[in-house]
């Protein structure tokens, strides 16, 4: 079998209608030499049937089903692992590829072996209106990006997305399986180790705008963590910052990105993730980050506590019921937790109310203080392992920075801990 020119990799999960539309669209391509690689992320619908229905209409079809659900980015890597074309693009199941733009990108790759990947423009598309909402173009003319241009590119360009990559370079530059999405700045930096990048103004993908698209959930904690880690992994490709004007500019931009991402995360209910991102921003832009930290804590203190309780309910599984002892904020916290976990039993009541219930080791208790745990242990005859206090959860989530000791003060006042290992004392007859 001849190697196809382009592998179109499509991760999908339980979205048979979007997948069918995408495959139907690809089947109308007239000039593109391609294969379609579908990575079915353990779908429970008839995704496999839909894929098979289009096998005869497509140039070539590779269907791979995962044995258990992967996260959003892992399934992208699983898709490209199965690519056999000379070039590869990975796109969502609800997007629509533009044949003319792909052919233009392939023409550049065919003509210039020193190019690792081509980044085209993409359009926000409203399928119900059959019209473009906007065009996200990184450049207005063809622009080459080399390794030495990466920092400048980061400071001045929009996030690089949806590259058409040389498959051999992709497989050499990316790990076979990884939790970090490797196709944005970090992925681009890895690709430049094997060749230059080319930015073109031609549209290669129409990204569907609708309520169910994956990007609507972009600031879920797992996806957000991958995207933000991308920035730091990108800078791991270079020597450490040395405090000059250039590095200050980079750190300022990086901090601004963290702040924007943190506010979006908090706006979507990912409070603990937003907190961590603001603390990252504080490393690079302390004054502005401190202002945001104080304002967000004032507005969302109880949301942080509630999300911490939800995290306990998840990590201490199984949790059959959650009891919150009465206090100044109990009712509000209970309502927030119930909204986040609508199918779980979350109850609030006085100490007497909780003592009147027959608890099991699978019940989570949030007490007003530690004394309730001892009372419950005496009453029920077992240690209440699934126990926290509201105050401890608030203190753990608190994002007020410690201002009475700077890094410089610490280095001046305290001796560094010795890292010398003691020499082993050998005795006669002991194994060396």
XYZ file of C-alpha atoms in Angstrom:
432
model
C 0.000 0.000 0.000
C 1.366 3.412 -0.953
C 1.984 5.800 1.895
C -0.755 8.483 1.977
C 0.260 12.115 1.768
C -1.724 13.339 4.803
C -3.044 11.618 7.934
C -6.166 13.383 9.238
C -6.319 12.379 12.905
C -9.693 12.781 14.636
C -10.082 12.038 18.367
C -13.728 11.500 19.284
C -15.949 10.357 22.125
C -19.741 9.930 22.080
C -20.274 12.503 19.322
C -21.447 10.379 16.418
C -23.354 13.197 14.688
C -20.364 15.545 14.637
C -18.098 12.738 13.481
C -20.518 11.805 10.677
C -20.654 15.414 9.477
C -16.851 15.661 9.507
C -16.381 12.390 7.597
C -19.056 13.363 5.076
C -17.224 16.661 4.518
C -13.850 14.940 4.015
C -15.383 12.431 1.595
C -16.055 15.314 -0.814
C -12.356 16.228 -1.135
C -11.290 15.888 -4.760
C -7.517 16.413 -4.858
C -6.138 15.552 -1.419
C -4.314 12.241 -0.921
C -5.245 11.329 2.659
C -6.114 8.738 5.271
C -8.498 9.349 8.198
C -7.358 8.057 11.600
C -10.193 7.932 14.148
C -9.243 7.560 17.815
C -12.440 6.478 19.583
C -12.007 7.378 23.243
C -14.109 4.500 24.651
C -17.418 5.792 23.268
C -20.666 4.275 24.537
C -22.673 5.286 21.451
C -22.449 3.818 17.926
C -19.328 5.742 16.925
C -17.817 2.562 15.474
C -20.854 2.039 13.241
C -20.660 5.614 11.975
C -16.976 5.211 11.156
C -17.549 1.971 9.278
C -20.424 3.516 7.315
C -17.985 5.976 5.689
C -15.158 3.507 5.012
C -16.018 3.108 1.330
C -16.504 6.853 0.823
C -13.068 7.842 2.158
C -9.669 7.295 0.578
C -8.582 5.218 3.578
C -9.861 4.783 7.139
C -8.052 3.629 10.289
C -10.306 3.117 13.324
C -8.748 2.653 16.787
C -10.798 2.275 19.977
C -9.276 2.975 23.403
C -9.764 0.304 26.073
C -10.562 2.902 28.760
C -11.261 6.653 28.668
C -8.243 8.919 28.229
C -8.178 12.624 28.966
C -8.691 15.131 26.181
C -5.002 15.495 25.351
C -3.993 11.871 25.784
C -6.500 10.827 23.144
C -4.980 13.365 20.734
C -1.594 11.696 21.156
C -3.219 8.281 20.761
C -4.597 9.420 17.412
C -1.300 10.678 15.967
C 0.502 7.527 17.154
C -1.447 5.693 14.449
C -0.672 8.148 11.641
C 1.180 6.675 8.653
C 0.945 9.562 6.174
C 3.925 11.706 5.213
C 2.247 14.589 7.030
C -0.216 14.720 9.930
C -2.883 17.096 11.206
C -4.915 16.466 14.368
C -8.327 18.119 14.486
C -11.532 17.916 16.490
C -14.453 15.782 15.374
C -16.686 18.863 15.062
C -14.328 20.934 12.904
C -14.229 21.091 9.112
C -10.963 20.951 7.202
C -10.390 23.214 4.204
C -8.955 21.213 1.300
C -7.425 24.207 -0.507
C -5.522 25.327 2.608
C -4.255 21.816 3.308
C -3.031 21.450 -0.262
C -1.189 24.752 0.056
C 0.495 23.608 3.285
C 1.470 20.267 1.718
C 2.915 22.061 -1.304
C 5.288 23.961 1.008
C 6.287 20.772 2.829
C 6.882 18.932 -0.434
C 9.040 21.720 -1.846
C 11.134 22.480 1.241
C 12.447 19.567 3.346
C 13.870 22.019 5.926
C 10.323 22.834 7.124
C 9.043 20.676 10.009
C 5.493 22.009 10.099
C 3.140 24.532 8.520
C 0.710 26.588 10.612
C -2.271 27.891 8.680
C -5.092 30.201 9.731
C -8.335 28.905 11.194
C -11.847 30.317 11.100
C -14.583 30.416 13.678
C -17.507 28.942 11.768
C -21.266 28.965 12.410
C -22.637 25.910 10.585
C -26.282 26.906 11.010
C -25.600 30.165 9.154
C -22.980 28.644 6.847
C -20.765 31.650 7.381
C -17.542 32.699 9.057
C -17.746 34.474 12.404
C -14.054 35.447 12.444
C -10.676 34.442 11.050
C -7.780 33.744 13.403
C -4.744 34.397 11.243
C -1.306 34.371 12.836
C 0.284 36.199 9.878
C -0.747 38.244 6.849
C 2.042 36.812 4.678
C 4.156 33.670 4.692
C 6.522 33.842 7.657
C 9.324 31.472 8.591
C 10.049 30.749 12.268
C 13.395 29.302 13.331
C 14.648 28.225 16.759
C 16.255 31.607 17.326
C 12.878 33.293 16.644
C 10.891 31.345 19.246
C 10.975 33.871 22.103
C 10.080 36.751 19.785
C 7.309 34.614 18.342
C 5.957 33.869 21.807
C 5.882 37.549 22.740
C 4.239 38.721 19.523
C 2.137 35.887 18.110
C -1.133 34.249 18.985
C -0.988 30.685 20.268
C 0.128 28.341 17.461
C -2.537 25.747 16.748
C -3.474 23.018 14.266
C -0.128 22.460 12.500
C 0.346 20.231 9.492
C 3.470 18.359 10.587
C 5.927 15.970 9.025
C 4.880 12.690 10.606
C 8.440 11.419 10.957
C 9.413 14.626 12.775
C 6.318 14.417 14.948
C 7.153 10.891 16.029
C 10.763 11.840 16.732
C 9.965 15.020 18.661
C 6.977 13.909 20.760
C 6.784 11.146 23.326
C 4.671 8.136 22.312
C 2.274 8.906 25.158
C 2.183 11.981 27.334
C -0.167 13.928 29.576
C 0.983 17.274 28.232
C -0.516 18.505 25.005
C 2.459 18.912 22.686
C 1.121 20.959 19.767
C 1.213 24.553 21.064
C 4.325 26.594 22.014
C 6.049 23.628 23.648
C 5.284 21.357 20.727
C 6.415 24.005 18.264
C 9.719 24.346 20.104
C 10.272 20.595 19.846
C 9.452 20.635 16.126
C 12.058 23.357 15.493
C 14.767 20.940 16.626
C 14.257 19.173 13.295
C 13.460 22.094 10.984
C 11.817 25.492 10.665
C 8.142 26.358 11.005
C 6.198 28.140 8.297
C 3.211 30.382 9.069
C 0.807 30.914 6.159
C -2.339 33.061 5.913
C -4.341 30.343 4.093
C -7.246 28.870 6.077
C -6.769 25.180 6.827
C -9.517 24.505 9.406
C -12.995 25.838 10.142
C -13.576 25.533 13.881
C -17.268 25.035 14.618
C -18.792 27.457 17.111
C -21.562 25.810 19.108
C -22.577 25.143 22.708
C -21.252 21.590 22.800
C -17.793 22.110 21.347
C -14.846 21.001 23.453
C -13.406 24.512 23.758
C -16.473 25.529 25.772
C -15.013 23.319 28.502
C -11.468 24.537 27.868
C -10.998 25.789 31.409
C -11.803 22.518 33.102
C -8.905 21.920 35.513
C -7.356 19.043 33.562
C -7.385 20.864 30.221
C -6.334 24.168 31.732
C -3.409 22.540 33.502
C -2.184 21.121 30.198
C -2.437 24.428 28.376
C -0.745 26.473 31.093
C 1.971 23.904 31.669
C 2.690 24.337 27.966
C 4.121 27.825 28.616
C 6.548 26.647 31.282
C 7.574 23.603 29.289
C 8.180 25.928 26.359
C 10.643 27.969 28.407
C 12.311 24.793 29.648
C 13.825 24.574 26.143
C 16.034 27.589 26.909
C 18.700 28.552 29.416
C 17.369 29.880 32.764
C 16.294 33.528 33.077
C 19.179 35.817 33.951
C 17.337 38.937 35.082
C 17.887 41.156 32.039
C 15.361 43.409 30.319
C 14.401 40.684 27.849
C 13.689 38.121 30.540
C 11.620 40.676 32.466
C 9.473 41.195 29.375
C 8.964 37.451 28.994
C 8.045 37.039 32.663
C 5.579 39.920 32.426
C 3.819 38.317 29.445
C 3.823 34.908 31.125
C 2.295 36.353 34.302
C -0.413 38.144 32.321
C -1.339 34.856 30.650
C -1.591 33.144 34.016
C -3.801 35.930 35.376
C -6.169 35.792 32.399
C -6.342 31.999 32.588
C -6.921 32.144 36.365
C -9.828 34.540 36.011
C -11.382 32.400 33.281
C -10.945 29.286 35.401
C -12.610 30.910 38.401
C -15.368 32.235 36.178
C -16.060 28.643 35.119
C -16.028 27.302 38.660
C -12.485 25.859 38.748
C -11.572 27.848 41.873
C -8.619 25.821 43.128
C -7.062 25.753 39.672
C -7.506 29.530 39.414
C -5.842 29.920 42.806
C -2.793 27.926 41.732
C -2.475 29.907 38.500
C -2.567 33.202 40.373
C 0.153 31.951 42.686
C 2.244 31.126 39.613
C 1.621 34.633 38.298
C 2.810 36.059 41.620
C 6.271 34.591 41.008
C 6.658 36.791 37.919
C 4.385 39.782 38.595
C 3.925 40.029 42.374
C 2.178 43.407 42.766
C -0.617 42.870 40.254
C -1.056 39.238 41.259
C -1.388 40.216 44.934
C -4.198 42.628 44.082
C -6.034 39.916 42.127
C -5.432 37.364 44.879
C -6.937 39.608 47.542
C -9.973 40.486 45.421
C -10.684 36.884 44.423
C -10.331 35.616 47.988
C -12.744 38.274 49.228
C -15.340 37.370 46.590
C -14.943 33.589 46.495
C -13.614 32.443 49.895
C -16.468 29.987 50.458
C -16.227 28.675 46.905
C -12.640 27.611 47.642
C -13.821 25.817 50.785
C -16.700 24.157 48.928
C -14.491 22.968 46.092
C -12.060 21.586 48.686
C -14.910 19.542 50.174
C -15.811 18.285 46.691
C -12.164 17.278 46.203
C -12.349 15.302 49.457
C -15.541 13.591 48.319
C -13.742 12.540 45.145
C -10.404 11.509 46.627
C -11.903 9.700 49.659
C -14.221 7.579 47.506
C -16.481 5.976 48.494
C -18.254 8.779 50.363
C -21.880 7.843 50.994
C -22.926 11.030 52.797
C -21.333 14.332 53.748
C -22.244 16.085 57.013
C -21.266 19.699 57.745
C -21.512 20.921 61.332
C -23.429 24.168 61.860
C -21.477 27.408 61.917
C -21.551 30.933 60.457
C -21.019 29.779 56.848
C -22.430 26.264 56.962
C -25.620 26.769 54.976
C -23.861 28.632 52.184
C -21.067 26.048 51.963
C -23.617 23.215 51.931
C -25.520 24.875 49.072
C -22.331 25.383 47.052
C -21.225 21.778 47.544
C -24.682 20.507 46.629
C -24.626 22.577 43.436
C -21.246 21.089 42.497
C -22.285 17.514 43.369
C -26.004 17.344 42.706
C -26.237 13.561 42.957
C -24.556 13.339 46.383
C -26.109 13.559 49.846
C -24.822 16.723 51.566
C -26.395 17.591 54.929
C -25.850 20.445 57.383
C -26.847 20.384 61.023
C -25.882 20.955 64.606
C -23.502 18.721 66.549
C -26.503 17.079 68.158
C -28.040 16.393 64.744
C -24.848 14.682 63.542
C -24.553 12.643 66.742
C -28.119 11.454 66.295
C -27.230 9.850 62.940
C -25.718 6.389 62.744
C -22.466 7.097 60.895
C -20.506 4.606 58.820
C -16.797 4.657 57.926
C -17.857 5.901 54.465
C -19.398 9.120 55.774
C -17.432 12.371 55.445
C -17.796 14.795 58.343
C -16.793 18.462 58.199
C -16.704 19.672 61.802
C -16.595 23.127 63.305
C -13.429 22.036 65.162
C -11.431 18.887 65.944
C -13.344 18.060 69.115
C -16.275 16.577 67.189
C -14.075 13.815 65.803
C -13.214 12.559 69.306
C -16.873 12.664 70.336
C -17.900 10.699 67.265
C -15.129 8.137 67.780
C -16.262 7.540 71.381
C -19.885 7.227 70.302
C -19.462 4.892 67.338
C -16.394 2.935 68.366
C -14.223 3.633 65.306
C -11.854 6.403 64.286
C -13.578 8.866 61.974
C -10.995 8.763 59.195
C -12.989 10.881 56.737
C -12.982 14.056 58.792
C -11.917 17.666 58.282
C -12.788 21.028 59.792
C -14.050 24.041 57.901
C -11.231 26.106 59.372
C -8.525 23.692 58.184
C -9.982 23.691 54.677
C -10.082 27.475 54.627
C -6.505 27.756 55.869
C -5.294 25.295 53.239
C -7.053 27.232 50.474
C -6.134 30.691 51.760
C -4.218 32.625 49.129
C -2.999 35.570 51.189
C 0.777 35.584 50.592
C 3.322 35.606 53.380
C 4.778 39.111 53.267
C 6.989 39.168 56.346
C 9.854 37.246 54.760
C 11.239 37.653 51.261
C 13.521 35.241 49.441
C 16.381 37.693 49.986
C 15.624 37.881 53.726
C 15.567 34.127 53.950
C 18.909 33.781 52.204
C 20.423 36.462 54.470
C 19.106 35.139 57.775
C 19.213 31.382 57.430
C 22.036 28.998 56.678
C 21.424 26.645 53.814
C 20.679 23.057 54.711
C 23.657 20.799 54.194
C 23.246 18.440 51.279
C 26.330 16.357 52.113
C 25.517 12.715 52.719
C 27.161 11.091 55.747
C 29.860 8.581 54.906
C 28.743 5.002 55.662
C 30.500 3.330 58.558
C 31.759 -0.055 57.369
C 32.187 -2.843 59.889
C 33.988 -6.138 59.515
C 31.878 -8.740 57.789
C 29.286 -6.255 56.494
C 28.246 -6.443 52.885
C 29.634 -3.565 50.829
